[in-house]
Every structure is written in C-alpha cells, then in structure tokens.
C-alpha cells in the first residue's frame, strides 16, 4: 500500500489492456480511478446524437465544455462505434482543452488517483509520481479485442479489428494536439507476451520500485 497520496498515469494505444490494468492498480493501492477515454467517448456520442459534425472543432468543443459526469454513465459508450467517434473528436484542441480541468481536479484529489488515457503523463499530469506506458503489438491487441467481442456474442473478423486498431493508432499518434506518445520519464510495459495477471504484477513492481 502507498503511504502517501499517489498519482499514477497509465497511457497507451487502443486495446493495450490499460483499462483493466488501471482498474486493478487503483484497487490494489486504494486510489480513485478515472478512465479518461470515457470523456471523449461521451463527447462523440453527444455530438452524434445532436447532429453535430464530429469534425467541427468548435461545435464539439462546446459539447465538451457542457459535459456532465452523468454523461459518463450512459450505456453503449464502450462499443466500437463510440471508440471511433471518440478518436475523431479527440483530435480537436477545443475538445481537449475543455476536458483538462476536470481531469486535473480528479487527479489531485487528496486520496490520490489513477488515470488512464493517451496524454495523462504528457499533458494532464506531467508531475505524476508514476507514469506507465502500456503497449502491445497491433496484432496482439487486435486478437485480444476480437476474442473479447466474440465472447460477448458479437462475431467480428480479426482482420476488421486489426484495421480499426491500426487506424486508431495512426489518428491518435498522428494528431498535433496531445498525440499519443510515452512521456520522457514513462516506464514502458509491453504486454504482448503477458496475460492480465502477469501484466498487473509487472505494473505493481514498476510502481513499488518508483515509489520506494
Ligand atoms: O479502450 P480504448 O483504448 O479502445 O479507447 P479509450 O481509452 O476509451 O479511448 C477512445 C479514444 O479517445 C482514443 O482512441 C483517443 O482518440 C481518445 N482519447 C484521448 O485522446 N485522450 C485520452 N486521454 C483518452 C482517450
């Protein structure tokens, strides 16, 4: 257990297992947890529902500025379409700027916090005590996501998911506003050869070493 409030930033590309890992890490260290992807997913969904062009920076930025925590509990935010919309609205600086204050205030709560996303270590919490960049090859990530979807009864071809993963990587890493990249002081965790239990233990080792 941590003996002082910690901020842990967990970044990485789509389907790298950040969410599962971040949630388990937060429970293990008794920290609050924020999945920041949900913010972008909710903005994309609200924009689509109100007929706003997802490629319009100002209009989507206005939606982000009005985002309410209740919007994050909507069902359907975890799906593939929501992920695609999220990555489209996430390229716009007005959207990103509107979401900064909420994320920073969550991160600085007295009990400490774990946040996962794309730019937590680079932009949102550059002073986080621990920054982990979780990755895995596109093929491994696509395989995991395909298996996950098939297990839920949503039959989808591996090739389709691999193409989506590559598209999302290209958009997230290629954008000029807060592109996906490891912070200079991030600890890299490649989970290509790890199951979730092994990845969780490896993350705890990194955190314990960084904070001891
Ligand atoms: O779970 P998955 O990795 O598929 O996606 P997510 O973490 O929910 O993020 C969905 C999309 O939101 C990403 O592809 C990014 O474009 C965007 N995002 C971002 O730009 N910055 C963040 N801190 C979190 C998500």
mmCIF file of C-alpha atoms and ligand atoms in Angstrom:
data_model
loop_
_atom_site.group_PDB
_atom_site.id
_atom_site.type_symbol
_atom_site.label_atom_id
_atom_site.label_comp_id
_atom_site.label_asym_id
_atom_site.label_seq_id
_atom_site.Cartn_x
_atom_site.Cartn_y
_atom_site.Cartn_z
ATOM 1 C CA UNK A 1 0.000 0.000 0.000
ATOM 2 C CA UNK A 2 1.109 3.515 -0.704
ATOM 3 C CA UNK A 3 1.784 5.560 2.431
ATOM 4 C CA UNK A 4 1.065 8.893 0.742
ATOM 5 C CA UNK A 5 -1.329 10.015 -1.992
ATOM 6 C CA UNK A 6 -0.063 8.946 -5.370
ATOM 7 C CA UNK A 7 -0.947 9.989 -8.890
ATOM 8 C CA UNK A 8 -0.418 7.206 -11.388
ATOM 9 C CA UNK A 9 -0.685 7.928 -15.117
ATOM 10 C CA UNK A 10 -1.332 4.965 -17.391
ATOM 11 C CA UNK A 11 -1.210 5.688 -21.115
ATOM 12 C CA UNK A 12 -1.096 3.576 -24.229
ATOM 13 C CA UNK A 13 -2.754 2.707 -27.521
ATOM 14 C CA UNK A 14 -6.206 1.225 -28.112
ATOM 15 C CA UNK A 15 -6.846 -2.233 -26.680
ATOM 16 C CA UNK A 16 -3.485 -2.446 -24.888
ATOM 17 C CA UNK A 17 -5.261 -3.502 -21.693
ATOM 18 C CA UNK A 18 -4.827 -0.136 -19.937
ATOM 19 C CA UNK A 19 -8.355 -0.107 -18.568
ATOM 20 C CA UNK A 20 -8.230 -3.495 -16.870
ATOM 21 C CA UNK A 21 -4.749 -2.805 -15.603
ATOM 22 C CA UNK A 22 -5.551 0.694 -14.338
ATOM 23 C CA UNK A 23 -8.657 -0.503 -12.511
ATOM 24 C CA UNK A 24 -6.755 -3.308 -10.753
ATOM 25 C CA UNK A 25 -3.879 -0.997 -9.867
ATOM 26 C CA UNK A 26 -6.318 1.542 -8.400
ATOM 27 C CA UNK A 27 -7.970 -1.140 -6.251
ATOM 28 C CA UNK A 28 -4.624 -2.547 -5.111
ATOM 29 C CA UNK A 29 -3.281 0.848 -3.977
ATOM 30 C CA UNK A 30 -6.645 2.166 -2.731
ATOM 31 C CA UNK A 31 -6.750 5.033 -5.245
ATOM 32 C CA UNK A 32 -9.645 6.586 -7.156
ATOM 33 C CA UNK A 33 -9.778 5.658 -10.837
ATOM 34 C CA UNK A 34 -10.731 7.662 -13.944
ATOM 35 C CA UNK A 35 -10.971 6.148 -17.413
ATOM 36 C CA UNK A 36 -10.426 9.363 -19.403
ATOM 37 C CA UNK A 37 -11.392 7.665 -22.680
ATOM 38 C CA UNK A 38 -14.970 7.820 -21.399
ATOM 39 C CA UNK A 39 -14.882 11.626 -21.577
ATOM 40 C CA UNK A 40 -14.033 11.579 -25.294
ATOM 41 C CA UNK A 41 -16.485 8.751 -25.905
ATOM 42 C CA UNK A 42 -19.270 10.763 -24.236
ATOM 43 C CA UNK A 43 -18.444 13.891 -26.270
ATOM 44 C CA UNK A 44 -18.524 11.845 -29.503
ATOM 45 C CA UNK A 45 -21.818 10.309 -28.578
ATOM 46 C CA UNK A 46 -23.487 13.592 -27.576
ATOM 47 C CA UNK A 47 -22.238 15.205 -30.790
ATOM 48 C CA UNK A 48 -23.609 12.373 -32.925
ATOM 49 C CA UNK A 49 -26.935 12.426 -31.065
ATOM 50 C CA UNK A 50 -27.386 16.151 -31.555
ATOM 51 C CA UNK A 51 -26.407 16.083 -35.219
ATOM 52 C CA UNK A 52 -23.131 17.958 -34.675
ATOM 53 C CA UNK A 53 -20.359 17.326 -37.215
ATOM 54 C CA UNK A 54 -17.669 15.282 -35.441
ATOM 55 C CA UNK A 55 -15.019 17.048 -37.486
ATOM 56 C CA UNK A 56 -16.115 20.533 -36.306
ATOM 57 C CA UNK A 57 -13.645 21.627 -33.592
ATOM 58 C CA UNK A 58 -15.727 24.495 -32.182
ATOM 59 C CA UNK A 59 -19.087 22.697 -32.087
ATOM 60 C CA UNK A 60 -17.622 19.557 -30.496
ATOM 61 C CA UNK A 61 -15.598 21.765 -28.126
ATOM 62 C CA UNK A 62 -18.852 23.407 -26.968
ATOM 63 C CA UNK A 63 -20.269 19.958 -26.213
ATOM 64 C CA UNK A 64 -17.131 19.035 -24.244
ATOM 65 C CA UNK A 65 -17.477 22.258 -22.235
ATOM 66 C CA UNK A 66 -21.018 21.251 -21.198
ATOM 67 C CA UNK A 67 -20.132 17.640 -20.365
ATOM 68 C CA UNK A 68 -21.601 16.408 -17.099
ATOM 69 C CA UNK A 69 -20.419 13.425 -15.024
ATOM 70 C CA UNK A 70 -23.871 11.873 -15.573
ATOM 71 C CA UNK A 71 -22.979 11.658 -19.295
ATOM 72 C CA UNK A 72 -20.184 9.213 -18.411
ATOM 73 C CA UNK A 73 -22.530 6.559 -17.083
ATOM 74 C CA UNK A 74 -24.538 6.214 -20.297
ATOM 75 C CA UNK A 75 -24.679 2.692 -21.677
ATOM 76 C CA UNK A 76 -23.136 1.976 -25.057
ATOM 77 C CA UNK A 77 -20.069 4.138 -24.513
ATOM 78 C CA UNK A 78 -17.705 1.159 -24.565
ATOM 79 C CA UNK A 79 -18.583 -0.006 -28.059
ATOM 80 C CA UNK A 80 -16.542 0.183 -31.261
ATOM 81 C CA UNK A 81 -18.575 2.989 -32.805
ATOM 82 C CA UNK A 82 -18.183 5.083 -29.654
ATOM 83 C CA UNK A 83 -14.409 4.482 -29.758
ATOM 84 C CA UNK A 84 -14.208 5.592 -33.365
ATOM 85 C CA UNK A 85 -16.242 8.760 -32.642
ATOM 86 C CA UNK A 86 -14.097 9.433 -29.570
ATOM 87 C CA UNK A 87 -10.887 9.379 -31.551
ATOM 88 C CA UNK A 88 -12.393 11.745 -34.134
ATOM 89 C CA UNK A 89 -13.452 14.383 -31.599
ATOM 90 C CA UNK A 90 -10.225 13.878 -29.598
ATOM 91 C CA UNK A 91 -8.119 15.479 -32.349
ATOM 92 C CA UNK A 92 -9.698 18.916 -31.706
ATOM 93 C CA UNK A 93 -7.836 21.275 -29.346
ATOM 94 C CA UNK A 94 -11.080 22.917 -28.059
ATOM 95 C CA UNK A 95 -12.373 19.473 -27.026
ATOM 96 C CA UNK A 96 -9.141 18.559 -25.246
ATOM 97 C CA UNK A 97 -8.875 21.940 -23.511
ATOM 98 C CA UNK A 98 -12.444 21.764 -22.227
ATOM 99 C CA UNK A 99 -11.691 18.426 -20.541
ATOM 100 C CA UNK A 100 -8.408 19.365 -18.848
ATOM 101 C CA UNK A 101 -9.767 20.996 -15.669
ATOM 102 C CA UNK A 102 -11.990 18.038 -14.784
ATOM 103 C CA UNK A 103 -9.149 15.537 -15.263
ATOM 104 C CA UNK A 104 -6.635 17.589 -13.256
ATOM 105 C CA UNK A 105 -9.050 18.119 -10.425
ATOM 106 C CA UNK A 106 -9.759 14.370 -10.329
ATOM 107 C CA UNK A 107 -6.026 13.640 -10.336
ATOM 108 C CA UNK A 108 -5.286 15.979 -7.451
ATOM 109 C CA UNK A 109 -7.875 14.625 -5.007
ATOM 110 C CA UNK A 110 -6.397 14.109 -1.539
ATOM 111 C CA UNK A 111 -6.560 10.306 -1.605
ATOM 112 C CA UNK A 112 -4.580 10.040 -4.866
ATOM 113 C CA UNK A 113 -5.714 8.702 -8.225
ATOM 114 C CA UNK A 114 -5.026 6.524 -11.227
ATOM 115 C CA UNK A 115 -5.957 7.955 -14.636
ATOM 116 C CA UNK A 116 -5.705 6.087 -17.909
ATOM 117 C CA UNK A 117 -5.696 7.582 -21.386
ATOM 118 C CA UNK A 118 -3.345 8.830 -24.069
ATOM 119 C CA UNK A 119 -1.904 12.090 -22.712
ATOM 120 C CA UNK A 120 -2.048 11.677 -18.936
ATOM 121 C CA UNK A 121 1.733 11.538 -18.456
ATOM 122 C CA UNK A 122 2.489 14.141 -21.126
ATOM 123 C CA UNK A 123 -0.237 16.806 -20.689
ATOM 124 C CA UNK A 124 -2.747 16.176 -17.906
ATOM 125 C CA UNK A 125 -0.424 15.074 -15.085
ATOM 126 C CA UNK A 126 3.159 15.809 -16.130
ATOM 127 C CA UNK A 127 4.141 15.647 -12.429
ATOM 128 C CA UNK A 128 2.564 12.241 -11.725
ATOM 129 C CA UNK A 129 4.749 10.186 -9.370
ATOM 130 C CA UNK A 130 4.475 7.169 -11.661
ATOM 131 C CA UNK A 131 3.877 7.070 -15.409
ATOM 132 C CA UNK A 132 3.400 3.778 -17.184
ATOM 133 C CA UNK A 133 3.102 3.431 -20.944
ATOM 134 C CA UNK A 134 1.345 0.153 -21.676
ATOM 135 C CA UNK A 135 1.707 -1.285 -25.117
ATOM 136 C CA UNK A 136 1.447 -4.489 -27.136
ATOM 137 C CA UNK A 137 1.811 -5.217 -30.831
ATOM 138 C CA UNK A 138 -1.164 -4.264 -33.044
ATOM 139 C CA UNK A 139 -1.690 -7.962 -33.835
ATOM 140 C CA UNK A 140 -1.874 -8.938 -30.159
ATOM 141 C CA UNK A 141 -4.197 -6.041 -29.351
ATOM 142 C CA UNK A 142 -6.474 -6.893 -32.279
ATOM 143 C CA UNK A 143 -6.532 -10.563 -31.243
ATOM 144 C CA UNK A 144 -7.497 -9.659 -27.666
ATOM 145 C CA UNK A 145 -10.238 -7.293 -28.774
ATOM 146 C CA UNK A 146 -11.619 -9.801 -31.286
ATOM 147 C CA UNK A 147 -11.735 -12.533 -28.613
ATOM 148 C CA UNK A 148 -13.400 -10.128 -26.177
ATOM 149 C CA UNK A 149 -16.106 -9.215 -28.706
ATOM 150 C CA UNK A 150 -16.650 -12.809 -29.776
ATOM 151 C CA UNK A 151 -17.021 -13.837 -26.123
ATOM 152 C CA UNK A 152 -19.829 -11.272 -25.861
ATOM 153 C CA UNK A 153 -21.520 -12.900 -28.836
ATOM 154 C CA UNK A 154 -20.591 -10.083 -31.226
ATOM 155 C CA UNK A 155 -18.994 -12.016 -34.029
ATOM 156 C CA UNK A 156 -16.426 -9.912 -35.850
ATOM 157 C CA UNK A 157 -13.449 -10.757 -38.076
ATOM 158 C CA UNK A 158 -9.923 -10.374 -36.702
ATOM 159 C CA UNK A 159 -8.877 -8.517 -39.891
ATOM 160 C CA UNK A 160 -11.633 -5.923 -39.355
ATOM 161 C CA UNK A 161 -10.488 -5.258 -35.803
ATOM 162 C CA UNK A 162 -6.804 -5.157 -36.824
ATOM 163 C CA UNK A 163 -7.637 -2.491 -39.419
ATOM 164 C CA UNK A 164 -9.553 -0.494 -36.769
ATOM 165 C CA UNK A 165 -6.672 -0.758 -34.286
ATOM 166 C CA UNK A 166 -4.192 0.466 -36.919
ATOM 167 C CA UNK A 167 -6.497 3.353 -37.923
ATOM 168 C CA UNK A 168 -6.948 4.424 -34.317
ATOM 169 C CA UNK A 169 -3.183 4.223 -33.650
ATOM 170 C CA UNK A 170 -2.491 6.370 -36.716
ATOM 171 C CA UNK A 171 -5.067 9.005 -35.718
ATOM 172 C CA UNK A 172 -4.090 9.082 -32.025
ATOM 173 C CA UNK A 173 -0.336 9.218 -32.648
ATOM 174 C CA UNK A 174 -0.537 11.428 -35.743
ATOM 175 C CA UNK A 175 -2.665 14.286 -34.379
ATOM 176 C CA UNK A 176 -0.956 17.528 -33.447
ATOM 177 C CA UNK A 177 -2.901 18.103 -30.190
ATOM 178 C CA UNK A 178 -1.563 15.857 -27.404
ATOM 179 C CA UNK A 179 -0.507 12.966 -29.646
ATOM 180 C CA UNK A 180 -0.192 9.501 -28.188
ATOM 181 C CA UNK A 181 3.404 9.051 -27.076
ATOM 182 C CA UNK A 182 5.222 7.986 -23.910
ATOM 183 C CA UNK A 183 6.315 10.807 -21.593
ATOM 184 C CA UNK A 184 10.108 11.052 -21.376
ATOM 185 C CA UNK A 185 10.044 9.625 -17.868
ATOM 186 C CA UNK A 186 7.425 6.944 -18.550
ATOM 187 C CA UNK A 187 8.124 3.320 -17.670
ATOM 188 C CA UNK A 188 7.360 1.060 -20.627
ATOM 189 C CA UNK A 189 5.284 -2.066 -20.125
ATOM 190 C CA UNK A 190 4.973 -4.251 -23.212
ATOM 191 C CA UNK A 191 2.213 -6.765 -22.506
ATOM 192 C CA UNK A 192 2.451 -8.615 -25.857
ATOM 193 C CA UNK A 193 3.625 -11.770 -24.092
ATOM 194 C CA UNK A 194 1.735 -11.273 -20.811
ATOM 195 C CA UNK A 195 -1.690 -12.275 -19.584
ATOM 196 C CA UNK A 196 -3.545 -9.762 -17.405
ATOM 197 C CA UNK A 197 -2.310 -11.258 -14.128
ATOM 198 C CA UNK A 198 1.335 -11.077 -15.245
ATOM 199 C CA UNK A 199 0.833 -7.531 -16.557
ATOM 200 C CA UNK A 200 -0.765 -6.490 -13.257
ATOM 201 C CA UNK A 201 2.159 -7.884 -11.233
ATOM 202 C CA UNK A 202 4.663 -6.227 -13.580
ATOM 203 C CA UNK A 203 2.852 -2.878 -13.176
ATOM 204 C CA UNK A 204 2.883 -3.208 -9.369
ATOM 205 C CA UNK A 205 6.638 -3.952 -9.479
ATOM 206 C CA UNK A 206 7.231 -0.799 -11.513
ATOM 207 C CA UNK A 207 5.081 1.281 -9.143
ATOM 208 C CA UNK A 208 6.675 -0.136 -5.984
ATOM 209 C CA UNK A 209 10.173 0.471 -7.329
ATOM 210 C CA UNK A 210 9.315 4.006 -8.461
ATOM 211 C CA UNK A 211 7.838 4.949 -5.080
ATOM 212 C CA UNK A 212 10.220 3.186 -2.667
HETATM 213 O O1 LIG B 1 -10.375 1.491 -24.644
HETATM 214 P P1 LIG B 1 -9.689 2.031 -25.862
HETATM 215 O O2 LIG B 1 -8.209 2.050 -25.716
HETATM 216 O O3 LIG B 1 -10.152 1.417 -27.156
HETATM 217 O O4 LIG B 1 -10.162 3.533 -26.026
HETATM 218 P P2 LIG B 1 -10.333 4.700 -24.958
HETATM 219 O O5 LIG B 1 -9.203 4.716 -23.988
HETATM 220 O O6 LIG B 1 -11.710 4.657 -24.405
HETATM 221 O O7 LIG B 1 -10.174 6.000 -25.891
HETATM 222 C C1 LIG B 1 -11.006 6.232 -27.005
HETATM 223 C C2 LIG B 1 -10.367 7.344 -27.838
HETATM 224 O O8 LIG B 1 -10.406 8.564 -27.072
HETATM 225 C C3 LIG B 1 -8.900 7.147 -28.165
HETATM 226 O O9 LIG B 1 -8.696 6.451 -29.389
HETATM 227 C C4 LIG B 1 -8.359 8.566 -28.233
HETATM 228 O O10 LIG B 1 -8.502 9.120 -29.504
HETATM 229 C C5 LIG B 1 -9.234 9.338 -27.273
HETATM 230 N N1 LIG B 1 -8.574 9.622 -26.004
HETATM 231 C C6 LIG B 1 -7.691 10.683 -25.959
HETATM 232 O O11 LIG B 1 -7.426 11.304 -26.977
HETATM 233 N N2 LIG B 1 -7.105 11.051 -24.783
HETATM 234 C C7 LIG B 1 -7.355 10.370 -23.662
HETATM 235 N N3 LIG B 1 -6.771 10.767 -22.524
HETATM 236 C C8 LIG B 1 -8.225 9.256 -23.676
HETATM 237 C C9 LIG B 1 -8.814 8.900 -24.875
#
